[in-house]
XYZ file of C-alpha atoms in Angstrom:
715
model
C 11.423 -33.752 230.584
C 8.248 -32.684 232.774
C 6.718 -36.089 230.961
C 10.294 -38.145 232.119
C 10.277 -36.771 235.298
C 6.800 -37.308 236.183
C 7.494 -40.917 235.283
C 9.892 -40.828 238.349
C 7.477 -39.459 240.655
C 4.376 -41.403 240.005
C 7.238 -45.178 239.842
C 8.348 -44.064 243.840
C 4.893 -43.231 245.196
C 2.818 -45.690 243.715
C 4.290 -48.650 244.802
C 2.518 -49.142 249.433
C 4.239 -53.080 249.800
C 7.374 -53.602 249.330
C 10.545 -54.894 251.193
C 13.892 -54.205 252.753
C 15.602 -52.964 249.461
C 16.471 -49.576 247.900
C 18.625 -46.711 248.163
C 17.668 -43.877 248.443
C 17.701 -40.017 248.072
C 17.525 -38.406 251.647
C 16.074 -34.604 249.935
C 13.578 -37.223 248.035
C 12.455 -39.025 252.126
C 9.905 -37.186 252.848
C 7.865 -37.459 249.964
C 8.875 -41.345 249.565
C 9.295 -42.830 252.506
C 9.137 -41.360 255.218
C 5.698 -42.786 256.606
C 6.391 -46.203 255.510
C 9.528 -46.092 258.208
C 7.735 -45.044 260.471
C 5.584 -48.083 260.699
C 8.689 -49.887 260.376
C 9.692 -47.633 263.880
C 11.909 -44.716 263.053
C 10.597 -42.110 265.513
C 11.995 -39.039 264.093
C 11.349 -36.987 261.259
C 12.766 -36.444 257.392
C 14.111 -32.942 258.204
C 15.980 -34.938 260.972
C 17.654 -36.625 258.478
C 17.905 -33.968 255.643
C 17.419 -30.901 255.918
C 19.371 -27.227 254.210
C 17.897 -25.478 257.698
C 19.114 -26.990 260.866
C 21.357 -29.972 261.545
C 20.287 -32.962 261.033
C 21.782 -36.512 260.315
C 23.664 -35.659 257.031
C 25.669 -33.104 258.596
C 27.351 -36.715 260.221
C 28.192 -38.668 258.079
C 31.241 -37.980 256.004
C 33.196 -40.237 252.860
C 36.124 -40.945 254.014
C 38.780 -41.007 251.806
C 38.108 -41.951 247.987
C 35.426 -44.528 248.998
C 34.271 -45.810 252.490
C 31.894 -43.539 254.885
C 32.345 -42.408 258.333
C 30.170 -40.893 261.278
C 30.758 -37.949 263.927
C 30.477 -39.348 267.433
C 31.188 -36.108 269.306
C 31.719 -32.725 269.276
C 35.159 -32.381 268.636
C 35.877 -33.893 265.521
C 36.087 -37.652 266.649
C 34.802 -39.713 263.678
C 34.269 -43.737 263.600
C 34.328 -45.672 260.215
C 35.818 -49.199 260.314
C 39.000 -50.889 260.244
C 39.669 -52.536 257.072
C 38.354 -48.005 255.898
C 41.194 -46.921 258.476
C 43.268 -50.383 257.687
C 45.541 -48.112 254.043
C 46.505 -45.510 257.089
C 47.606 -47.442 260.082
C 49.839 -49.692 257.359
C 50.864 -46.474 256.567
C 52.265 -45.208 259.913
C 52.925 -49.159 260.879
C 56.953 -50.382 260.562
C 58.373 -53.530 262.373
C 59.421 -50.663 265.320
C 55.814 -49.603 265.454
C 53.039 -52.701 264.030
C 50.369 -50.586 264.870
C 48.525 -53.579 262.739
C 49.366 -56.116 264.992
C 49.296 -53.911 268.032
C 47.050 -51.878 266.991
C 47.197 -47.530 267.585
C 45.755 -45.671 271.130
C 47.258 -41.455 271.429
C 46.452 -40.955 274.698
C 46.361 -37.201 274.618
C 45.222 -35.056 270.918
C 49.451 -34.822 270.745
C 49.724 -38.274 269.839
C 46.947 -38.113 267.451
C 49.028 -39.225 263.648
C 48.681 -37.125 261.061
C 47.648 -38.859 257.898
C 48.872 -36.647 254.307
C 45.969 -37.783 252.161
C 43.559 -38.580 253.620
C 40.039 -36.236 253.637
C 36.885 -37.033 254.743
C 33.565 -34.892 252.764
C 30.950 -33.152 253.788
C 27.901 -33.145 251.877
C 26.305 -29.242 252.743
C 23.312 -30.056 249.498
C 21.790 -32.034 246.752
C 19.564 -30.029 244.643
C 17.307 -31.663 241.174
C 19.289 -29.774 238.565
C 17.810 -32.021 235.685
C 15.936 -29.332 234.373
C 19.417 -27.195 233.571
C 21.625 -30.256 232.747
C 19.307 -31.041 230.036
C 18.857 -27.727 228.555
C 19.254 -27.627 225.296
C 19.583 -31.316 224.776
C 16.974 -32.262 221.337
C 15.545 -35.113 221.116
C 17.166 -35.142 217.384
C 20.346 -34.782 218.232
C 23.574 -37.192 217.678
C 24.962 -39.140 220.593
C 28.229 -37.343 220.566
C 25.894 -33.578 220.071
C 24.131 -35.296 223.241
C 27.387 -36.072 224.848
C 28.954 -32.521 225.134
C 26.067 -30.597 225.634
C 24.923 -32.535 228.915
C 28.892 -31.895 229.956
C 29.084 -28.325 228.946
C 25.561 -27.184 231.170
C 27.190 -29.233 234.034
C 30.883 -27.868 233.734
C 28.501 -24.369 234.029
C 26.260 -26.059 236.535
C 29.397 -26.352 238.635
C 31.063 -23.382 238.898
C 28.301 -21.489 239.205
C 27.033 -23.093 242.928
C 30.536 -22.696 244.127
C 31.724 -19.722 242.618
C 33.289 -17.355 245.935
C 32.706 -20.229 247.967
C 35.586 -23.049 249.282
C 33.110 -25.405 247.918
C 33.120 -28.543 245.894
C 30.615 -29.508 243.218
C 29.945 -32.705 242.193
C 27.439 -33.785 240.013
C 25.433 -37.487 238.891
C 22.826 -39.104 236.833
C 20.258 -40.913 238.409
C 17.925 -43.714 236.432
C 20.676 -43.876 234.073
C 20.936 -40.683 232.650
C 17.295 -39.228 233.459
C 17.848 -37.502 235.709
C 20.512 -35.503 237.798
C 21.498 -33.911 240.924
C 23.526 -30.991 241.796
C 25.800 -32.153 245.708
C 27.328 -29.578 247.333
C 30.484 -30.571 249.863
C 32.692 -29.557 252.108
C 36.522 -31.343 252.654
C 38.065 -31.288 255.530
C 42.238 -32.608 254.741
C 43.638 -32.635 258.304
C 42.602 -36.057 259.324
C 44.371 -37.707 261.971
C 44.513 -41.119 262.970
C 42.965 -41.128 266.729
C 42.539 -45.395 267.377
C 42.560 -48.848 266.093
C 42.039 -52.030 267.932
C 45.209 -54.668 266.811
C 44.790 -57.116 263.862
C 43.711 -59.286 266.233
C 39.911 -58.025 265.717
C 39.861 -54.902 264.057
C 40.734 -58.195 261.059
C 39.788 -61.023 262.805
C 39.403 -63.953 261.128
C 40.456 -61.864 258.412
C 39.872 -63.766 254.512
C 38.477 -66.277 256.010
C 35.940 -64.826 258.080
C 35.377 -62.097 255.011
C 32.238 -61.866 253.640
C 30.704 -64.372 256.197
C 28.137 -64.625 258.673
C 28.656 -65.824 261.217
C 31.280 -62.793 261.998
C 32.836 -61.299 265.281
C 35.278 -59.014 264.184
C 35.501 -55.979 265.289
C 35.935 -53.616 262.459
C 36.262 -50.163 263.161
C 38.766 -47.212 263.571
C 38.942 -43.556 265.070
C 39.561 -40.710 263.616
C 39.305 -37.034 264.460
C 39.155 -34.069 262.169
C 40.791 -31.010 262.650
C 40.580 -27.882 260.672
C 41.608 -23.805 261.034
C 40.847 -22.047 263.505
C 38.459 -19.975 261.413
C 36.259 -23.166 261.839
C 37.063 -24.166 257.716
C 39.095 -26.817 256.122
C 42.354 -26.223 256.030
C 45.923 -28.222 255.345
C 47.542 -29.720 258.522
C 48.981 -27.124 261.091
C 50.248 -27.409 264.439
C 47.851 -24.988 264.884
C 44.544 -26.561 263.511
C 42.162 -27.000 265.635
C 39.434 -29.855 266.706
C 36.602 -29.396 263.777
C 33.512 -28.642 265.866
C 31.173 -30.124 263.367
C 27.036 -29.177 262.777
C 25.689 -32.883 264.122
C 26.608 -35.592 265.340
C 25.430 -38.517 266.415
C 24.541 -39.827 270.412
C 25.320 -43.359 271.115
C 23.018 -46.051 272.618
C 23.842 -49.169 275.170
C 20.261 -50.026 274.951
C 22.435 -53.467 271.887
C 19.113 -54.469 269.251
C 16.305 -57.036 269.782
C 15.488 -58.744 266.900
C 12.804 -56.237 264.915
C 13.999 -53.566 265.208
C 14.280 -51.044 263.538
C 17.621 -49.973 261.785
C 18.873 -47.314 259.099
C 21.762 -47.429 257.907
C 22.647 -43.731 255.623
C 25.997 -43.382 253.956
C 27.600 -43.711 251.006
C 26.910 -46.831 249.088
C 29.315 -47.960 245.804
C 27.373 -49.465 242.928
C 24.800 -51.077 241.835
C 23.291 -52.413 238.660
C 19.756 -53.182 239.358
C 18.140 -52.962 235.928
C 20.985 -54.431 233.794
C 19.234 -57.198 231.075
C 19.599 -60.658 231.310
C 22.243 -60.855 229.034
C 24.364 -58.541 231.324
C 24.187 -60.533 234.485
C 24.594 -63.596 231.962
C 28.056 -62.005 230.742
C 28.714 -61.454 234.731
C 27.952 -65.011 235.671
C 29.755 -66.712 232.765
C 32.328 -65.049 232.017
C 33.824 -61.638 233.567
C 33.506 -62.602 237.613
C 35.659 -66.660 237.078
C 37.882 -64.809 235.081
C 38.601 -61.732 237.584
C 38.456 -64.739 240.415
C 40.864 -67.147 238.552
C 43.774 -64.832 238.075
C 43.224 -63.759 242.304
C 43.194 -66.915 242.942
C 47.174 -67.176 241.701
C 47.795 -63.627 242.760
C 46.013 -64.415 246.660
C 48.522 -68.029 245.829
C 51.780 -65.975 245.467
C 50.850 -62.538 248.228
C 50.123 -65.020 251.644
C 53.310 -67.861 250.585
C 55.722 -64.443 251.094
C 53.150 -63.156 254.055
C 54.326 -65.709 255.831
C 57.985 -66.495 254.566
C 58.505 -62.464 256.584
C 56.546 -59.890 259.501
C 57.523 -57.158 256.889
C 56.442 -58.975 254.105
C 53.327 -59.737 256.296
C 52.549 -55.819 256.559
C 54.099 -55.028 253.346
C 51.494 -57.080 251.866
C 47.974 -57.127 254.183
C 46.276 -54.507 252.414
C 47.460 -55.845 249.232
C 46.432 -58.884 249.929
C 43.429 -57.396 251.699
C 42.196 -55.845 248.484
C 42.276 -58.330 245.980
C 40.834 -60.760 248.201
C 37.822 -58.151 248.893
C 36.439 -58.332 245.592
C 36.921 -62.163 245.003
C 35.966 -63.380 247.071
C 33.191 -61.413 246.781
C 32.554 -62.418 243.269
C 31.953 -66.306 243.793
C 29.433 -65.088 246.709
C 27.349 -63.206 244.080
C 28.047 -66.594 241.866
C 26.389 -68.046 243.939
C 23.341 -66.800 244.706
C 23.040 -65.611 241.435
C 22.761 -69.088 240.466
C 20.861 -70.052 243.811
C 18.116 -67.516 242.649
C 18.114 -68.192 238.579
C 18.588 -64.685 238.251
C 19.026 -64.912 234.478
C 15.778 -66.990 233.658
C 14.278 -64.020 235.909
C 14.999 -61.714 233.256
C 14.622 -63.626 230.999
C 10.692 -63.632 231.409
C 10.308 -60.193 232.343
C 11.804 -59.303 229.283
C 9.357 -61.754 227.432
C 6.338 -59.953 229.490
C 8.465 -56.484 228.490
C 8.879 -57.137 225.143
C 5.290 -58.460 223.947
C 4.439 -54.425 225.418
C 7.169 -52.341 223.620
C 6.643 -54.234 220.459
C 4.000 -51.679 219.371
C 6.328 -48.458 220.684
C 8.816 -48.045 217.898
C 11.068 -46.323 220.526
C 11.537 -49.653 222.558
C 10.621 -53.174 220.453
C 14.489 -52.544 219.387
C 16.207 -52.372 222.473
C 16.290 -56.340 224.046
C 17.630 -57.427 220.974
C 20.295 -54.448 219.938
C 21.527 -55.196 224.061
C 22.069 -58.488 222.641
C 23.847 -57.235 219.253
C 25.999 -55.159 221.756
C 27.195 -57.417 224.056
C 28.494 -60.383 221.744
C 30.243 -57.451 220.867
C 31.430 -56.390 223.548
C 32.214 -59.770 225.525
C 35.787 -60.498 223.777
C 36.734 -57.068 224.445
C 35.318 -57.184 228.429
C 37.762 -60.868 228.855
C 40.349 -59.126 227.220
C 40.341 -55.605 229.201
C 40.215 -57.877 231.906
C 43.793 -60.197 231.291
C 45.094 -56.900 231.188
C 44.206 -54.925 233.903
C 44.360 -58.183 236.664
C 46.997 -60.117 235.217
C 49.482 -58.261 232.544
C 49.857 -55.423 234.680
C 48.872 -57.395 237.163
C 52.433 -57.612 239.145
C 53.478 -54.660 240.733
C 56.602 -54.235 239.198
C 54.602 -54.041 235.730
C 52.305 -51.335 236.723
C 54.873 -49.239 238.283
C 57.210 -49.420 234.755
C 53.812 -48.842 233.376
C 53.356 -45.720 235.607
C 57.322 -44.865 234.863
C 56.076 -44.224 231.064
C 56.060 -40.245 231.195
C 60.899 -40.829 232.235
C 60.003 -41.530 228.300
C 60.036 -37.747 228.029
C 63.319 -36.743 229.844
C 64.627 -37.150 226.108
C 63.587 -33.534 224.569
C 62.954 -32.043 228.532
C 64.764 -28.996 229.312
C 67.307 -29.816 232.649
C 64.437 -27.201 234.471
C 62.156 -30.583 233.307
C 64.093 -33.169 233.816
C 64.996 -31.829 237.491
C 61.038 -31.604 237.722
C 60.726 -35.604 236.243
C 63.502 -36.568 238.498
C 61.574 -35.310 241.739
C 58.631 -36.392 240.462
C 59.545 -40.534 239.953
C 61.486 -41.209 243.062
C 58.859 -38.887 244.833
C 56.824 -42.173 243.500
C 59.447 -44.528 243.364
C 59.575 -44.400 247.358
C 55.417 -44.820 247.695
C 55.697 -47.938 245.444
C 58.845 -49.572 246.976
C 57.496 -49.187 250.943
C 55.301 -52.147 250.129
C 57.318 -54.546 248.504
C 59.541 -57.477 248.183
C 61.142 -57.946 245.056
C 61.564 -62.221 245.038
C 57.295 -62.055 245.816
C 57.345 -59.355 243.477
C 59.186 -62.041 240.775
C 57.270 -65.410 241.374
C 53.894 -63.181 240.422
C 55.308 -61.682 237.663
C 55.676 -65.286 236.640
C 52.226 -65.927 237.616
C 50.347 -63.253 236.058
C 52.556 -63.584 232.643
C 51.654 -67.496 232.969
C 48.337 -66.883 232.958
C 48.135 -63.993 230.243
C 50.198 -65.978 227.661
C 47.681 -68.510 228.051
C 44.456 -66.638 227.610
C 45.472 -63.478 225.336
C 45.727 -64.771 221.345
C 49.159 -64.277 220.045
C 48.626 -61.182 219.386
C 48.617 -59.426 221.345
C 51.817 -60.567 223.384
C 54.807 -58.377 224.257
C 58.382 -59.602 222.092
C 59.682 -59.409 225.332
C 57.349 -62.898 224.917
C 59.547 -65.002 222.687
C 62.581 -64.692 224.749
C 60.332 -66.980 227.276
C 61.522 -70.233 226.553
C 64.823 -69.241 225.033
C 65.304 -67.838 228.865
C 64.018 -70.758 230.117
C 66.011 -73.641 228.826
C 66.215 -77.002 231.030
C 64.589 -74.915 233.661
C 61.858 -76.522 235.883
C 59.276 -73.737 235.590
C 60.590 -71.615 232.539
C 58.133 -68.315 233.812
C 60.388 -68.368 236.778
C 62.595 -68.839 234.443
C 61.625 -65.868 232.984
C 60.667 -63.893 234.939
C 64.513 -63.892 237.500
C 65.987 -62.955 233.516
C 63.356 -60.133 233.314
C 64.568 -58.856 237.019
C 68.194 -59.291 237.095
C 67.171 -56.922 233.654
C 65.418 -54.446 234.500
C 65.663 -50.836 236.539
C 61.923 -51.636 238.431
C 63.691 -54.912 239.638
C 63.731 -52.684 243.021
C 64.329 -49.351 244.430
C 67.696 -49.120 244.609
C 67.853 -49.981 241.007
C 65.440 -47.812 239.921
C 66.562 -44.787 242.455
C 70.026 -45.080 240.755
C 68.683 -44.821 237.409
C 66.837 -41.813 237.809
C 69.257 -40.196 239.953
C 71.186 -40.556 236.045
C 68.268 -39.433 234.125
C 69.147 -37.574 231.539
C 68.148 -37.564 227.783
C 70.646 -40.190 226.306
C 70.153 -42.531 229.918
C 66.798 -42.402 229.383
C 66.763 -45.173 225.944
C 68.142 -47.635 228.751
C 64.056 -48.253 228.974
C 63.577 -49.147 225.964
C 65.187 -53.065 226.241
C 64.696 -52.885 230.000
C 61.898 -55.823 229.644
C 59.538 -54.917 232.380
C 59.166 -51.672 230.935
C 59.514 -52.662 227.436
C 56.745 -55.470 228.551
C 54.110 -52.620 229.980
C 54.644 -50.093 227.795
C 53.697 -53.061 224.702
C 51.045 -54.237 225.813
C 48.836 -50.707 227.332
C 49.894 -49.703 223.562
C 48.238 -52.924 222.184
C 45.396 -52.453 223.978
C 45.141 -48.586 223.241
C 45.236 -50.067 219.552
C 42.551 -52.338 219.260
C 40.783 -52.298 223.175
C 39.618 -49.668 224.611
C 38.246 -47.274 221.403
C 36.515 -50.747 221.355
C 35.327 -50.655 224.408
C 34.291 -47.225 224.774
C 31.958 -47.564 222.175
C 30.044 -50.514 223.564
C 30.330 -48.841 226.467
C 28.262 -45.769 224.989
C 26.292 -47.896 223.305
C 25.418 -50.033 226.813
C 24.761 -46.462 228.363
C 22.332 -45.261 225.543
C 19.958 -48.534 225.544
C 20.679 -48.553 229.475
C 18.482 -44.754 229.915
C 15.785 -45.842 227.137
C 14.933 -49.128 228.389
C 15.730 -47.529 232.487
C 12.292 -45.195 231.438
C 11.287 -48.281 229.439
C 10.513 -50.251 232.334
C 9.278 -47.198 234.517
C 6.722 -47.377 231.932
C 5.734 -50.331 231.640
C 5.928 -50.947 235.518
C 3.506 -47.956 237.047
C 2.877 -49.709 240.810
C 6.783 -50.221 240.937
C 8.562 -48.023 243.706
C 12.250 -48.078 241.207
C 14.829 -46.016 243.648
C 18.343 -45.332 241.759
C 21.284 -47.127 241.215
C 24.325 -46.565 243.780
C 26.774 -43.557 242.037
C 28.775 -43.606 245.981
C 25.908 -40.893 246.598
C 24.402 -39.958 249.991
C 21.350 -42.082 250.709
C 19.150 -43.779 253.591
C 18.683 -47.535 253.344
C 16.301 -48.906 256.190
C 15.100 -52.112 257.139
C 15.048 -54.774 260.423
C 17.006 -57.011 262.808
C 16.910 -60.568 260.655
C 18.338 -63.809 261.253
C 18.356 -66.250 258.429
C 18.823 -69.068 257.179
C 21.566 -69.155 254.657
C 20.916 -73.046 254.252
C 18.682 -75.831 255.087
C 18.996 -77.216 258.538
C 20.595 -74.013 259.169
C 19.798 -70.818 261.552
C 21.575 -68.423 262.021
C 20.932 -66.104 265.450
C 20.475 -62.407 264.418
C 23.337 -61.667 266.881
C 27.421 -62.910 267.683
C 29.266 -62.514 271.232
C 32.852 -62.235 272.447
C 31.736 -66.371 273.715
C 32.475 -66.800 269.820
C 35.892 -64.424 269.492
C 37.097 -67.386 272.699
C 35.926 -70.605 270.666
C 38.235 -68.837 267.000
C 40.696 -68.698 269.925
C 43.844 -70.180 268.132
C 47.092 -69.309 268.630
C 48.410 -70.448 265.688
C 46.685 -69.076 262.905
C 47.655 -65.309 262.658
C 43.595 -63.862 262.070
C 42.546 -65.753 265.043
C 45.144 -65.512 268.059
C 42.955 -63.449 270.515
C 45.013 -61.252 272.192
C 45.520 -62.093 276.163
C 43.836 -58.658 276.762
C 40.664 -59.434 275.414
C 40.781 -63.104 276.981
C 41.573 -61.636 280.503
C 38.464 -59.174 279.987
C 36.375 -62.890 279.224
C 37.258 -64.584 282.101
C 36.365 -61.604 284.492
C 33.680 -61.101 282.008
C 34.490 -56.924 282.849
C 32.039 -55.817 280.421
C 31.420 -53.044 282.536
C 27.823 -50.961 280.865
C 28.450 -52.537 277.339
C 26.754 -56.004 278.276
C 23.467 -57.274 276.720
C 20.936 -57.553 279.392
C 21.504 -61.061 278.466
C 24.797 -60.950 280.229
C 27.019 -61.055 277.112
C 28.878 -59.113 275.815
C 27.807 -59.073 271.627
C 30.426 -58.067 268.257
C 28.214 -57.425 265.333
C 24.666 -58.092 264.774
C 22.590 -58.848 261.425
C 19.725 -56.193 259.174
C 17.792 -56.281 256.163
C 19.426 -52.914 254.949
C 19.984 -52.459 251.526
C 24.229 -52.172 251.091
C 27.271 -52.276 249.347
C 30.676 -51.334 248.293
C 31.379 -47.920 249.857
C 28.363 -48.121 252.860
C 31.673 -49.322 254.862
C 31.803 -46.962 257.766
C 27.940 -46.430 257.918
C 25.761 -44.789 260.783
C 23.252 -48.378 261.372
C 21.107 -46.195 263.535
C 17.499 -46.634 265.121
C 14.624 -44.975 265.566
C 15.671 -42.959 267.836
C 17.856 -41.186 265.827
C 21.237 -43.018 267.536
C 23.518 -45.225 266.809
C 23.596 -48.100 267.612
C 26.617 -50.203 265.183
C 28.977 -49.757 262.402
C 28.204 -50.970 258.653
C 30.431 -53.179 257.436
C 29.881 -56.229 255.349
C 27.002 -57.989 254.278
C 26.663 -62.033 254.605
C 27.998 -63.935 251.247
C 25.033 -65.646 250.696
C 23.094 -61.998 249.665
C 26.594 -60.422 247.274
C 23.899 -61.282 244.312
C 22.366 -57.534 246.227
C 23.962 -56.172 243.875
C 21.876 -56.666 240.895
C 19.509 -58.643 242.519
C 18.170 -58.777 245.579
C 16.558 -61.362 247.964
C 15.186 -60.108 251.425
C 15.551 -63.800 251.801
C 18.930 -64.202 252.095
C 20.223 -60.340 252.836
C 22.128 -59.018 254.775
C 24.060 -57.138 256.074
C 26.595 -56.902 258.631
C 26.949 -54.188 261.262
C 29.191 -54.432 264.763
C 27.756 -53.856 267.447
C 28.402 -50.268 268.571
C 29.176 -51.582 272.165
C 31.460 -53.712 271.520
C 33.664 -50.540 270.364
C 32.967 -48.706 273.159
C 33.966 -51.751 275.579
C 37.730 -51.801 273.287
C 38.143 -48.156 273.353
C 37.418 -47.697 277.180
C 38.591 -51.895 278.884
C 40.236 -52.866 276.174
C 42.631 -49.965 275.781
C 42.245 -48.155 278.679
C 41.651 -44.576 276.215
C 38.163 -43.661 278.074
C 38.886 -40.386 277.838
C 37.652 -40.568 274.476
C 34.228 -42.120 275.559
C 33.951 -38.366 277.671
C 33.828 -36.861 274.396
C 30.575 -38.717 273.074
C 27.435 -38.588 274.193
C 26.392 -42.353 275.615
C 22.566 -42.998 276.216
C 21.806 -45.426 278.607
């Protein structure tokens, strides 16, 4: 173990010259990064970033919900994150009568702030290297199964002991593909209330068209407030709760940014795969990404057509469409970027040298060959998994039917358990059908059935597919005819049918499910997946996991002068770089910032995503920017820098060399989305909201100056 850790330390310390690549653990900044950061313009210390002895930046940063970052901006619990991170919450509060997505929302007093059940924020209390404890008792001669069992037992024990007699929660994550482990002690707050959000015409300006793109003009922010019990500890929602006083919050700078300025992003990046072998990158580029893109093309066509017909449907499907489109567009950029970098060839060239080095090392010499074998075995399984999850279960009616397989258990349930089952099903029904339009679902079911049947081997077809031609008869679209037939016969077609079925549920009526076409399709697809695919995929993943662990260690030994950063795994990381423009193609030079001028230029009243609010146009005409204008007289909206970010970094604070908040990270440029696999310093840029635009919107546009008053604004 000590030898492995020494390799990690040496790899981190050895390299002195490097690009703005990497997502670094804040606990280790003092040892590995602070000198380089200060050379690039950071004026504080590593203790200011992460400390367990006094308040530091890490105390102002949270996991927002389950997949974003947020940061504290006042000592009264006020938090800022992205609009798209708060989008689901904003949508759940929205209705035709109170359309906060379209109109925005601003609480003018604490009483107007909206409770958001289920929404949490998580503060990091401390992190600790527990590698030796996790690997205690693990020996080289252990079987893979025994090794995993021992590690899991050690992890459970460490977690339990670390938070015993406290209200904290513990999490242990592996780094460097299982060569190192860290313990994260967290504090989770459950009372989080919506405070403010601009209308989607600002917060989602440009919609899916501009998503992942630069130049960008999106005011992508929303405001929430964290509440706690009177003792300052987390508490469930109560009228008696008080705003949380954080240990640290970010002061906000009005100075803006200039080209070359130091920037730091501090947040929770989700997943990167920087150390994949060539065969894995090849599978991503030519199999996984293209298949997902093609399926989501059809999903988006159906959903957007429905959204254009009805305001209610637009509200219901706005979050679903955004979620689907996010990956769909990202994968397209990823493929393009990897091809431009000739990533597979780059990896193979590296592997050629690696193999020569490994040939006389028994523990490493067969690694690449073993990778090739397991990825070849996994390829058809992976494609089948994609078609099952994206298409077979890709309509919301079928996916909900799959969730409701628990209803079959009512055949043997006691009266008490039956009632509990009914209540659970009705509760889930309320959530599922709130954002559901039957006509959209029929079309979605038809298209997903078409894709699944035309691409999956017949052995994976549910038996109901045998009725497609019979039901369709002379219909011009047999899949649409089949969909209409299935919905006419299914209790999952709409909420009224489903709730009536559940309310009358008994051991006898449960038999209805065995002839329900949507339920049977969901059940048979999942049964076939569990029988023929799941265990084989798990086996492949386990073998790849073992190879990844060994290959990571081997790469560090092969390149001892290289500085290796651990892949992102949704743990708190520091990434830093500089404000920089870029050239996406020959003859195109992008500036590093955008302004309100660009929003007005894009204004199109006929397109929902580009319909600029009248109030914003009025402020623009008057040039009423207040103290939020840049020294050039313009109101800056967004800027680019070279920070290495990924999903999960949405909402992360962008911090200047003085430790002040200058922006909120919200995206990457499309040409740089391959950075999850291969970073390119010439092309990869993170996109951030200029914090001055957010302040302008809060103050001048919304008139919520009381929120500005509780912030620490620095000129």
